[in-house]
XYZ file of C-alpha atoms in Angstrom:
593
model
C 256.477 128.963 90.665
C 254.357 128.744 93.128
C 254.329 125.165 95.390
C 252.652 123.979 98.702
C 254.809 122.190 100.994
C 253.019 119.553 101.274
C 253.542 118.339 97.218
C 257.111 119.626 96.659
C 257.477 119.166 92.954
C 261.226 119.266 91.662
C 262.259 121.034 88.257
C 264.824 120.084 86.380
C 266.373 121.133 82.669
C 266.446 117.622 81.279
C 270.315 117.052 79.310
C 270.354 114.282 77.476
C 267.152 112.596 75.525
C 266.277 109.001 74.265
C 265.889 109.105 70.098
C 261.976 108.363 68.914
C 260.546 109.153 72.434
C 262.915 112.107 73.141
C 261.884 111.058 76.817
C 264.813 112.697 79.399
C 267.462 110.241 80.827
C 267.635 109.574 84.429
C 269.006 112.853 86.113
C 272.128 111.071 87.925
C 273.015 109.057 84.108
C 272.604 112.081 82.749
C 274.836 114.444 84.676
C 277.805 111.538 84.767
C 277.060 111.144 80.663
C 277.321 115.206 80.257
C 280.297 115.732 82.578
C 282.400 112.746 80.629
C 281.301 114.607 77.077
C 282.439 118.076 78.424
C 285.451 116.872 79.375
C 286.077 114.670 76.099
C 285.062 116.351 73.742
C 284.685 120.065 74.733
C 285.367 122.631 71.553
C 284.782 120.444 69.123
C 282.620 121.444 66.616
C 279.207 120.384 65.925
C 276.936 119.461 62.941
C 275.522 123.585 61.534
C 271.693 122.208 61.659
C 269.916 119.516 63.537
C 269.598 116.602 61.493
C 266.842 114.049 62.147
C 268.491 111.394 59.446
C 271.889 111.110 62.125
C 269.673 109.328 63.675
C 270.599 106.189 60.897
C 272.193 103.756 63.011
C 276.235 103.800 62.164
C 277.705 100.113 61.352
C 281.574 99.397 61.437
C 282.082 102.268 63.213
C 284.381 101.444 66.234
C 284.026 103.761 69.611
C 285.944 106.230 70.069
C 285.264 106.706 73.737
C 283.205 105.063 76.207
C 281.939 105.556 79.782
C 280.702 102.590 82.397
C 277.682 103.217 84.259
C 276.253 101.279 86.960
C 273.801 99.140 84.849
C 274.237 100.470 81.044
C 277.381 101.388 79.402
C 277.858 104.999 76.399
C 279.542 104.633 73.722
C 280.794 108.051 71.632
C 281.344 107.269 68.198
C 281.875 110.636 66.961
C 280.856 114.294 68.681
C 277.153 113.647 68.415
C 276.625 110.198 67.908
C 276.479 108.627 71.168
C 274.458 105.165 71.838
C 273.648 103.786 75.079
C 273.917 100.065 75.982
C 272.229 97.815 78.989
C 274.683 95.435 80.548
C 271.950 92.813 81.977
C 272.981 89.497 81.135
C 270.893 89.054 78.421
C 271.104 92.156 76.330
C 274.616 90.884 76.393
C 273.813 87.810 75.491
C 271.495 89.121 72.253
C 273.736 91.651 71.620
C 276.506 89.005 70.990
C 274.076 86.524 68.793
C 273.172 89.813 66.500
C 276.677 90.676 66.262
C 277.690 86.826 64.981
C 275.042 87.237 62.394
C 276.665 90.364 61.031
C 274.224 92.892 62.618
C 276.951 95.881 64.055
C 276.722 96.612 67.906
C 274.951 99.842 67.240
C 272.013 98.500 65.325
C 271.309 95.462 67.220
C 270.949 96.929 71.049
C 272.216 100.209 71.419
C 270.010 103.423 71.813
C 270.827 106.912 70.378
C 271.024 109.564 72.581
C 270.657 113.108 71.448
C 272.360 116.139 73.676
C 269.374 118.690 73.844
C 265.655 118.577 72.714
C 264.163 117.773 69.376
C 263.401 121.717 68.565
C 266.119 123.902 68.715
C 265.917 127.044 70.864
C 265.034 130.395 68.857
C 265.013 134.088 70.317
C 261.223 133.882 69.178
C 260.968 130.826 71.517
C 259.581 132.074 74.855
C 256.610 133.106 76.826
C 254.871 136.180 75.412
C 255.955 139.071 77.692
C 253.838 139.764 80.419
C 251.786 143.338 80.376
C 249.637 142.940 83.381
C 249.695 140.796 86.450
C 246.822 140.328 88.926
C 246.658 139.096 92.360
C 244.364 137.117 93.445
C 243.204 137.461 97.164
C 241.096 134.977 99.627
C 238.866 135.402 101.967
C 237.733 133.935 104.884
C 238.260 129.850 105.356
C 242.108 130.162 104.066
C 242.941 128.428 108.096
C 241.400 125.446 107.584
C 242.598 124.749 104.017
C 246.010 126.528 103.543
C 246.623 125.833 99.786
C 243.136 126.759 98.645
C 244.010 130.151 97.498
C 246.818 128.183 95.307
C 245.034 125.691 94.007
C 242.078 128.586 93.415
C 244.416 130.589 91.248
C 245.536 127.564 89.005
C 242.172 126.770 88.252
C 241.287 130.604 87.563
C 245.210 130.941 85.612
C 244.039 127.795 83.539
C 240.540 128.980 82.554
C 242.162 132.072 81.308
C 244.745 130.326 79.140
C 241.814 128.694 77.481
C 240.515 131.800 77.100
C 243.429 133.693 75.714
C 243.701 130.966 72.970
C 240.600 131.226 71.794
C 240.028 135.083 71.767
C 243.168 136.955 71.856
C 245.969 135.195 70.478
C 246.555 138.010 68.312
C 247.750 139.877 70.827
C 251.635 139.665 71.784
C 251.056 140.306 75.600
C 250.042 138.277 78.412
C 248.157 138.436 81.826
C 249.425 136.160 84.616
C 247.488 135.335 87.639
C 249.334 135.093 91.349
C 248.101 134.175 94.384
C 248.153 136.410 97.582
C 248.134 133.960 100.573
C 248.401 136.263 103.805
C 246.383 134.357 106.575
C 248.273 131.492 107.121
C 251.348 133.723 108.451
C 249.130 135.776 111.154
C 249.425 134.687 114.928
C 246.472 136.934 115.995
C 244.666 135.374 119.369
C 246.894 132.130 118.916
C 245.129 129.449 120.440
C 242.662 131.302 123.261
C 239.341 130.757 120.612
C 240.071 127.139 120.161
C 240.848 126.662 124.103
C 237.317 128.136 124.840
C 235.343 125.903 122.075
C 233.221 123.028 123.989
C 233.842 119.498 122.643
C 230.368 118.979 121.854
C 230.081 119.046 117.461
C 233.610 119.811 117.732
C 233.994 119.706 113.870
C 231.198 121.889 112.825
C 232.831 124.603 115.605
C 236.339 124.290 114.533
C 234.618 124.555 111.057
C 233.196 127.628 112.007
C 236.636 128.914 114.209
C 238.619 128.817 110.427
C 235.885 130.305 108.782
C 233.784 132.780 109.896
C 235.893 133.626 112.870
C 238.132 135.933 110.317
C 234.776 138.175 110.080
C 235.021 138.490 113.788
C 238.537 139.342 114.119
C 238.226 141.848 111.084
C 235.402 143.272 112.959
C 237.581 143.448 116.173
C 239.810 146.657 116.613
C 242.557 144.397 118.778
C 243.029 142.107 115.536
C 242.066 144.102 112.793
C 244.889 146.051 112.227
C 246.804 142.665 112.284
C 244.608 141.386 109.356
C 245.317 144.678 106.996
C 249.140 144.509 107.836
C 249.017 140.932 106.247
C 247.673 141.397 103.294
C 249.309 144.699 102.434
C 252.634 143.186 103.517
C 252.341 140.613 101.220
C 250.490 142.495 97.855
C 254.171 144.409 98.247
C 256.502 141.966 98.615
C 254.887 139.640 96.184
C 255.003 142.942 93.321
C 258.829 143.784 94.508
C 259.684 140.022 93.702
C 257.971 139.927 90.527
C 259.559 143.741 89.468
C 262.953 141.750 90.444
C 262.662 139.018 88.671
C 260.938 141.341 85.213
C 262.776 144.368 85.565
C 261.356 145.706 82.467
C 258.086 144.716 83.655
C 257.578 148.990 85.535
C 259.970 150.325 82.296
C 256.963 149.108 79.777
C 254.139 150.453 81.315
C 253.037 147.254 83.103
C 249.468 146.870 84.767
C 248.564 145.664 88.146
C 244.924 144.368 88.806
C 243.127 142.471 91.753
C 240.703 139.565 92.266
C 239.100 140.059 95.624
C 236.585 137.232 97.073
C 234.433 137.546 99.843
C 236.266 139.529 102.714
C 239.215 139.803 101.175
C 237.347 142.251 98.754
C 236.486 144.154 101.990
C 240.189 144.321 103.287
C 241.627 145.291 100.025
C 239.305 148.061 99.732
C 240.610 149.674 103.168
C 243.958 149.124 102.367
C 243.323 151.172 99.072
C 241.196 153.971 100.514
C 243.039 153.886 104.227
C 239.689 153.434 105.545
C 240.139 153.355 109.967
C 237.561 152.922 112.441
C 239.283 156.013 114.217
C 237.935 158.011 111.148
C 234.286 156.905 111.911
C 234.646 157.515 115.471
C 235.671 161.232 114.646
C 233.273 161.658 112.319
C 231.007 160.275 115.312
C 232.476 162.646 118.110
C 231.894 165.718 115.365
C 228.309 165.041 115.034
C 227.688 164.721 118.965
C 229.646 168.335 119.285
C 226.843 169.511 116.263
C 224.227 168.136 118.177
C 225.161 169.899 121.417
C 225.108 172.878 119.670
C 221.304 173.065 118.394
C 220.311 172.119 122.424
C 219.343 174.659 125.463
C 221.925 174.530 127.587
C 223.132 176.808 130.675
C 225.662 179.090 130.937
C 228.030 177.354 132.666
C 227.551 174.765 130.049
C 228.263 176.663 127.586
C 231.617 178.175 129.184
C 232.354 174.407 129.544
C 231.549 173.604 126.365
C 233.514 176.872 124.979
C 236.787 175.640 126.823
C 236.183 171.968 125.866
C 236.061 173.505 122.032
C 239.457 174.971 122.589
C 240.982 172.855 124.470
C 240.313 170.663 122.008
C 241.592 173.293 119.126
C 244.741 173.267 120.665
C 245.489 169.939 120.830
C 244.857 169.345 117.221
C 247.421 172.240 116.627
C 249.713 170.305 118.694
C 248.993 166.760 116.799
C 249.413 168.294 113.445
C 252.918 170.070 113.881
C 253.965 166.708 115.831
C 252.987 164.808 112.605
C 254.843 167.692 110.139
C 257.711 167.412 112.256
C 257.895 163.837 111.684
C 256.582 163.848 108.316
C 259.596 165.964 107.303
C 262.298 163.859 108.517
C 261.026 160.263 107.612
C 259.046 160.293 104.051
C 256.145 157.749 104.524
C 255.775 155.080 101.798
C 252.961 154.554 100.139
C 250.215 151.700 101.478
C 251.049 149.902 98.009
C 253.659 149.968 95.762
C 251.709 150.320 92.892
C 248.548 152.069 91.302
C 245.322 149.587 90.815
C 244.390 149.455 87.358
C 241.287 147.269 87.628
C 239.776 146.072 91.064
C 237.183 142.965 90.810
C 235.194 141.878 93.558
C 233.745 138.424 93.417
C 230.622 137.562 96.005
C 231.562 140.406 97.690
C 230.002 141.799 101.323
C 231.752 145.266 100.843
C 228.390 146.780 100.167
C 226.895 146.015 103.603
C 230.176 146.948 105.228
C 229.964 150.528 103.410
C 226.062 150.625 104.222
C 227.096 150.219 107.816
C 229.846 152.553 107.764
C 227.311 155.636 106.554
C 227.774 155.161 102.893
C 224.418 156.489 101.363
C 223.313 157.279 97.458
C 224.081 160.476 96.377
C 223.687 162.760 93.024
C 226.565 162.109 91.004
C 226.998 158.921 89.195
C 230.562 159.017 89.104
C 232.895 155.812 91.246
C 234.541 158.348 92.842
C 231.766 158.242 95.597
C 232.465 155.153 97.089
C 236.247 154.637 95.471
C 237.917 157.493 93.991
C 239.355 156.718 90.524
C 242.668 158.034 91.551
C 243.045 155.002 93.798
C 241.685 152.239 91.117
C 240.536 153.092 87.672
C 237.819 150.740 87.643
C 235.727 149.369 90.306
C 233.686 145.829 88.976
C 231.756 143.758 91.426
C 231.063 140.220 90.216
C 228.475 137.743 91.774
C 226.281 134.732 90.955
C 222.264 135.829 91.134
C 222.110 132.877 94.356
C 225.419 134.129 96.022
C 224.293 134.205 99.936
C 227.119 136.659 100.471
C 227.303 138.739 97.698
C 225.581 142.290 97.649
C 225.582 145.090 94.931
C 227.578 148.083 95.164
C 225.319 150.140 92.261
C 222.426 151.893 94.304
C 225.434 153.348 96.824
C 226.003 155.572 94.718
C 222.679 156.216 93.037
C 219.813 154.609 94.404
C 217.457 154.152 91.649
C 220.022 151.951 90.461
C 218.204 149.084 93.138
C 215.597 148.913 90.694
C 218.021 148.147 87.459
C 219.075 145.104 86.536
C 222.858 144.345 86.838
C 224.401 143.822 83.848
C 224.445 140.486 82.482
C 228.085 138.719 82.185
C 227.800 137.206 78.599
C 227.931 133.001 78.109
C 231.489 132.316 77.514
C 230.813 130.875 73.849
C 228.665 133.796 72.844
C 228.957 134.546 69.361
C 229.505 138.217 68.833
C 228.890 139.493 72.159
C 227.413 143.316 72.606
C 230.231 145.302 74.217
C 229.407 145.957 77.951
C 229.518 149.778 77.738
C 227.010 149.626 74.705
C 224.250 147.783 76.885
C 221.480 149.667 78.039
C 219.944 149.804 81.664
C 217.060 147.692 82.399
C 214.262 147.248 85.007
C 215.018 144.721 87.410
C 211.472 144.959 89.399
C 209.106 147.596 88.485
C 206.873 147.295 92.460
C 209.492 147.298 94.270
C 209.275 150.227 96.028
C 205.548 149.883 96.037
C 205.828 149.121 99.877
C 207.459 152.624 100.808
C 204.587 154.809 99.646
C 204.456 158.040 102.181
C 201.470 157.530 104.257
C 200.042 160.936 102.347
C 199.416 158.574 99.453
C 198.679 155.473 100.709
C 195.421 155.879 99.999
C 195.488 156.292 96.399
C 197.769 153.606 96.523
C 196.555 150.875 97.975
C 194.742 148.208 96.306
C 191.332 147.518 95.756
C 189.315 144.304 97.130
C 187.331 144.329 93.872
C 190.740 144.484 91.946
C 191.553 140.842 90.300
C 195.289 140.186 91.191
C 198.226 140.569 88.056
C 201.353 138.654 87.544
C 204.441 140.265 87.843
C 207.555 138.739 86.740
C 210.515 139.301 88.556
C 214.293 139.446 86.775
C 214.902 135.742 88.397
C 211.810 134.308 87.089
C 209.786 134.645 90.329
C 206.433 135.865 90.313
C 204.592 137.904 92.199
C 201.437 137.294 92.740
C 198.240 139.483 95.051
C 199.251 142.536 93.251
C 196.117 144.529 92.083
C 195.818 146.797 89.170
C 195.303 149.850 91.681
C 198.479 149.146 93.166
C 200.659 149.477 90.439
C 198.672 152.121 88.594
C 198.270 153.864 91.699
C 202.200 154.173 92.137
C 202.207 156.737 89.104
C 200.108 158.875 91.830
C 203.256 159.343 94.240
C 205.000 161.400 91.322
C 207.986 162.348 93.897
C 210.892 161.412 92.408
C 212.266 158.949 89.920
C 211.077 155.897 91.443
C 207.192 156.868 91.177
C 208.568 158.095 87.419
C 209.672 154.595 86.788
C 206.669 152.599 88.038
C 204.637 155.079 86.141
C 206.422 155.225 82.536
C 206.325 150.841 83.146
C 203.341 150.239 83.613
C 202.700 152.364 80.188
C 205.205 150.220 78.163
C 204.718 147.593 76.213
C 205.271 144.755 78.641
C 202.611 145.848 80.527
C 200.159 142.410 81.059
C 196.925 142.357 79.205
C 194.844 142.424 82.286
C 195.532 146.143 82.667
C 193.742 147.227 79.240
C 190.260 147.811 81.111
C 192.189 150.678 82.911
C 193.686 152.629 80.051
C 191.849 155.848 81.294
C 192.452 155.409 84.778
C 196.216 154.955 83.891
C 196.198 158.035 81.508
C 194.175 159.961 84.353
C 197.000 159.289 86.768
C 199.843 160.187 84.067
C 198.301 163.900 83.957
C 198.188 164.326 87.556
C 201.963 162.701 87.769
C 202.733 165.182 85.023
C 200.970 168.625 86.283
C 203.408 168.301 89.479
C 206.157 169.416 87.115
C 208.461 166.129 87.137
C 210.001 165.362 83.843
C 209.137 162.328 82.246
C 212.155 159.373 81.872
C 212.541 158.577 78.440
C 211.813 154.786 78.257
C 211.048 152.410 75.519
C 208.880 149.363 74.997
C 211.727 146.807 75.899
C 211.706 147.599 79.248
C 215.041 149.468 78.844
C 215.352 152.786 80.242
C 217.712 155.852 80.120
C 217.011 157.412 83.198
C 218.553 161.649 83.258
C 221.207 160.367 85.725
C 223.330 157.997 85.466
C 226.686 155.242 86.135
C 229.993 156.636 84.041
C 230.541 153.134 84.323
C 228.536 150.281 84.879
C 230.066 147.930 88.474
C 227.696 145.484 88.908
C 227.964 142.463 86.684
C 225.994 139.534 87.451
C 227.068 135.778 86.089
C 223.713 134.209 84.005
C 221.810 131.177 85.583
C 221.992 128.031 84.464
C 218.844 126.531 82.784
C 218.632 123.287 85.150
C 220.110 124.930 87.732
C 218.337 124.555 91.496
C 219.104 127.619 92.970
C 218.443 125.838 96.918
C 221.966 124.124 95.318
C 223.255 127.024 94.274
C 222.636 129.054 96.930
C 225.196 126.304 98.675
C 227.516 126.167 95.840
C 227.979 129.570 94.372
C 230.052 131.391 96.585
C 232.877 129.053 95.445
C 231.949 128.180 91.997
C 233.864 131.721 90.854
C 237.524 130.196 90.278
C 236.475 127.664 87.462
C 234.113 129.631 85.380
C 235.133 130.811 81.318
C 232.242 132.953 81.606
C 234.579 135.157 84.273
C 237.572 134.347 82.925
C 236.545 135.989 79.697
C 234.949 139.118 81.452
C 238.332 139.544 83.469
C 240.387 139.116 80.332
C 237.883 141.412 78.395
C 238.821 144.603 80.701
C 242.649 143.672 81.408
C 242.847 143.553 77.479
C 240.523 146.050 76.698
C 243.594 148.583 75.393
C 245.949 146.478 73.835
C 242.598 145.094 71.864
C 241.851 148.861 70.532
C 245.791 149.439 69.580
C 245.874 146.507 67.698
C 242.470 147.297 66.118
C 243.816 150.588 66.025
C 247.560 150.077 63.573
C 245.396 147.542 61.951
C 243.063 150.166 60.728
C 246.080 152.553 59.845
C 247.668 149.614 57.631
C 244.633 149.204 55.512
């Protein structure tokens, strides 16, 4: 259980319960009422079955033990039939005028009390066993509100219940959410930013110091370090304490996923890969020593250069028998104590820190390009179409993915939802790559002053407008590569607007030329969907739908935060962590019939 400081909650088992409200007794009454009954009437035995009609009041029956409290007074008139009476002045009073008119003490003022709740305790009687746990990490802006990440969690841990109940209930496992809080306990610069932060709009900059300051000190090879040690420390000690309390939790095969927002999708991800700038700075020092090569130089700098090289040799030699020496008498842990199962970013910035690191599209359309599957299984970046922050992760790996859609998280009350792995790609905006034409064929593709302009509508619902017939028709011309493929085989499809009949030839004209240069053609079909000759094993970006009132100046505002409360991700994060139990229950329930 998981509690801020600030609202310390107490839990308690409650003992003893009030008959008709089964509402707990006091905790000090009912400690002083159980310790007098243990002691009284300890081994005694007890009705076989819980009996609601006990609950009759019983006349003539005298007391056959009785305790004093400070303001009420128990009477035991058997083993389990125990009433409780108020000694204020006039329940006494009433009690004594009922009891005169031949009403017993019992059924005139006295309340039952029942030891233990209404339902009896069964083996079947407890939380479904938990299969896969997920922590849930924070980014930036944790300083200035400490219990955020908490409070974020609940919210996300609620939505999911909802979820659970409605869609898989048939299954006997159970994900729980927990929270990863890991800034609060850093010391980093201590107090030095906020001792050199003028007065003036002091809000707005301490704001900003709580904030965006942890992008700075991430940035920062003093503090960064400081910042990956937190959260690593902390994704391990809160797995040991959950493996100690659920031992059979590792026995059972159980899961571990994350829920990464905004930077703290960009710090998991170089805990899990061991990404260090030291790396890039290598890499960086090997490309200079390349670069030197290919140059005139002297002769004596060459012999320098020679003896740098082995100089250099040799002290790598040294490094890596110092680190097999050590290696061989202390065995390093791993970073985590546990294998990632399912990794979700949500309006995540990881993209532009990869694109800054060097990360570029290659050939292959497999995850292991940017995070290798032997890390995480599955990679899923999650953002809202307005989400300042977020970036996609897709066209890293292959870049004609910039020009298809993300795949579209389904509404959370969808009625028989297409499986994601059975969508189909789909063009997100057919010019956009117009601008890029190689200056070789910017003639034949720029457009014509004669040329009345076409609407273009854009995934979001924006339109382009000034866009002249040649222009797009004239992309088909650049026939280098799948983009010029792509504009080409669109603007033959169906969605093609009316204003480019008059054309037809022209279009057909620039189809043979694309097609005498010897590039395939993409198979396509009329609904804009396409199935390009590469592509994703797995689709990672997933984008959440737009509202249909929704202002997107708002949004853009409001959307980086709006993840934690949202069924629509709730169900999409349930949808993966369950995706296997779902097909082994399908599964046996296929081999019964």
């Amino acid at each position: 259980v998981f509690i801020l400081e600030t609202e310390k909650i107490p839990v308690m088992r409650g003992q003893w319960f009030i008959d008709g409200t089964w509402q707990p007794l006091e905790e000090e009454e009912s400690n002083l009422i159980e310790q007098e009954h243990l002691n009284r009437f300890k081994g005694q035995q007890l009705q076989e079955s819980f009996d609601m009609e006990v609950s009759k009041p019983v006349d003539g029956k005298e007391a056959i033990h009785s305790l004093k409290l400070s303001r009420n007074h128990v009477d035991w008139h058997s083993v389990d039939e125990v009433y409780l009476y108020s000694d204020a002045t006039t329940s006494k009073i009433a009690r004594t005028v009922t009891q005169k008119l031949g009403f017993s003490k019992a059924s005139s003022s006295g309340t039952r009390l029942h030891r233990g709740y209404v339902e009896e305790a069964t083996l079947e009687d407890k939380p479904p066993q938990t299969s896969h746990i997920v922590f849930v990490v924070h980014g930036i802006g944790q300083k200035m509100d400490q219990g955020r990440i908490i409070k974020n969690t609940a919210m996300m841990r609620d939505t999911a219940r909802k979820v659970e109940e409605k869609y898989f209930s048939n299954l006997a496992t159970h994900v729980e959410f927990l929270p990863v809080e890991w800034r609060s306990k850093l010391t980093l610069d201590g107090d030095t930013v906020d001792s050199i932060t003028p007065d003036k709009v002091r809000g707005l900059r301490d704001m900003l110091n709580s904030s965006a300051m942890d992008i700075m000190y991430y940035t920062s090879p003093l503090y960064r370090d400081e910042l990956v040690k937190g959260l690593q420390q902390e994704l391990n000690r809160l797995y040991t304490l959950f493996c100690s309390r659920n031992p059979e939790f590792e026995e059972k095969g159980g899961k571990v996923s994350i829920v990464s927002h905004s930077l703290g999708c960009v710090i998991t991800y170089d805990i899990m890969t061991g990404w260090n700038p030291v790396r890039l700075y290598e890499q960086l020092l090997q490309k200079e020593e390349e670069e030197l090569e290919d140059r005139w130089m002297s002769y004596e700098e060459q012999r320098l250069l020679e003896e740098l090289y082995i100089t250099k040799q040799r002290l790598r030699e040294i490094e890596e028998r110092l680190h097999g020496l050590k290696a061989s008498t202390i065995s390093k842990p791993p970073v985590l104590k546990f294998k990632v199962e399912n990794f979700f970013c949500m309006g995540s910035p990881l993209a532009v820190f990869l694109a800054l690191r060097g990360i570029r599209p290659g050939n292959s359309g497999s995850q292991d390009h940017i995070l290798p599957r032997t890390i995480c299984n599955r990679l899923l970046n999650i953002f809202h179409p307005t989400d300042p922050v977020a970036y996609r992760l897709e066209p890293l790996i292959l870049k004609h993915y910039s020009n298809i859609s993300p795949v579209q998280i389904h509404w959370y009350n969808t009625t028989n939802p297409l499986p994601y792995e059975h969508m189909k790609p789909s063009f997100l905006n057919p010019t956009k790559e117009a601008t890029s034409v190689p200056d070789s064929d910017s003639a034949s593709a720029a457009p014509s002053p004669t040329t009345s302009p076409v609407m273009v509508r854009r995934h979001y619902g924006e339109s382009i407008t000034n866009i002249g017939k040649a222009s797009i028709l004239g992309a088909a011309s650049i026939g280098k590569g799948l983009g010029g493929m792509l504009f080409s085989r669109f603007g033959r499809s169906s969605t093609t607007p009316q204003t480019l009949e008059p054309g037809k030839d022209g279009a057909e004209g620039e189809d043979k030329k694309a097609m005498t240069l010897g590039t395939p053609p993409l198979p396509h079909s009329s609904s804009g969907f396409l199935e390009p000759t590469v592509e994703l094993e797995h689709r990672i970006d997933f984008e959440l739908r737009e509202g249909l009132v929704e202002s997107r100046y708002w949004s853009a505002v409001t959307s980086h935060t709006a993840y934690w409360s949202s069924l629509d991700i709730a169900l999409f994060l349930l949808t993966f962590m369950y995706k296997q139990d779902q097909e082994e229950t399908d599964k046996s329930n296929l081999d019964t019939i």
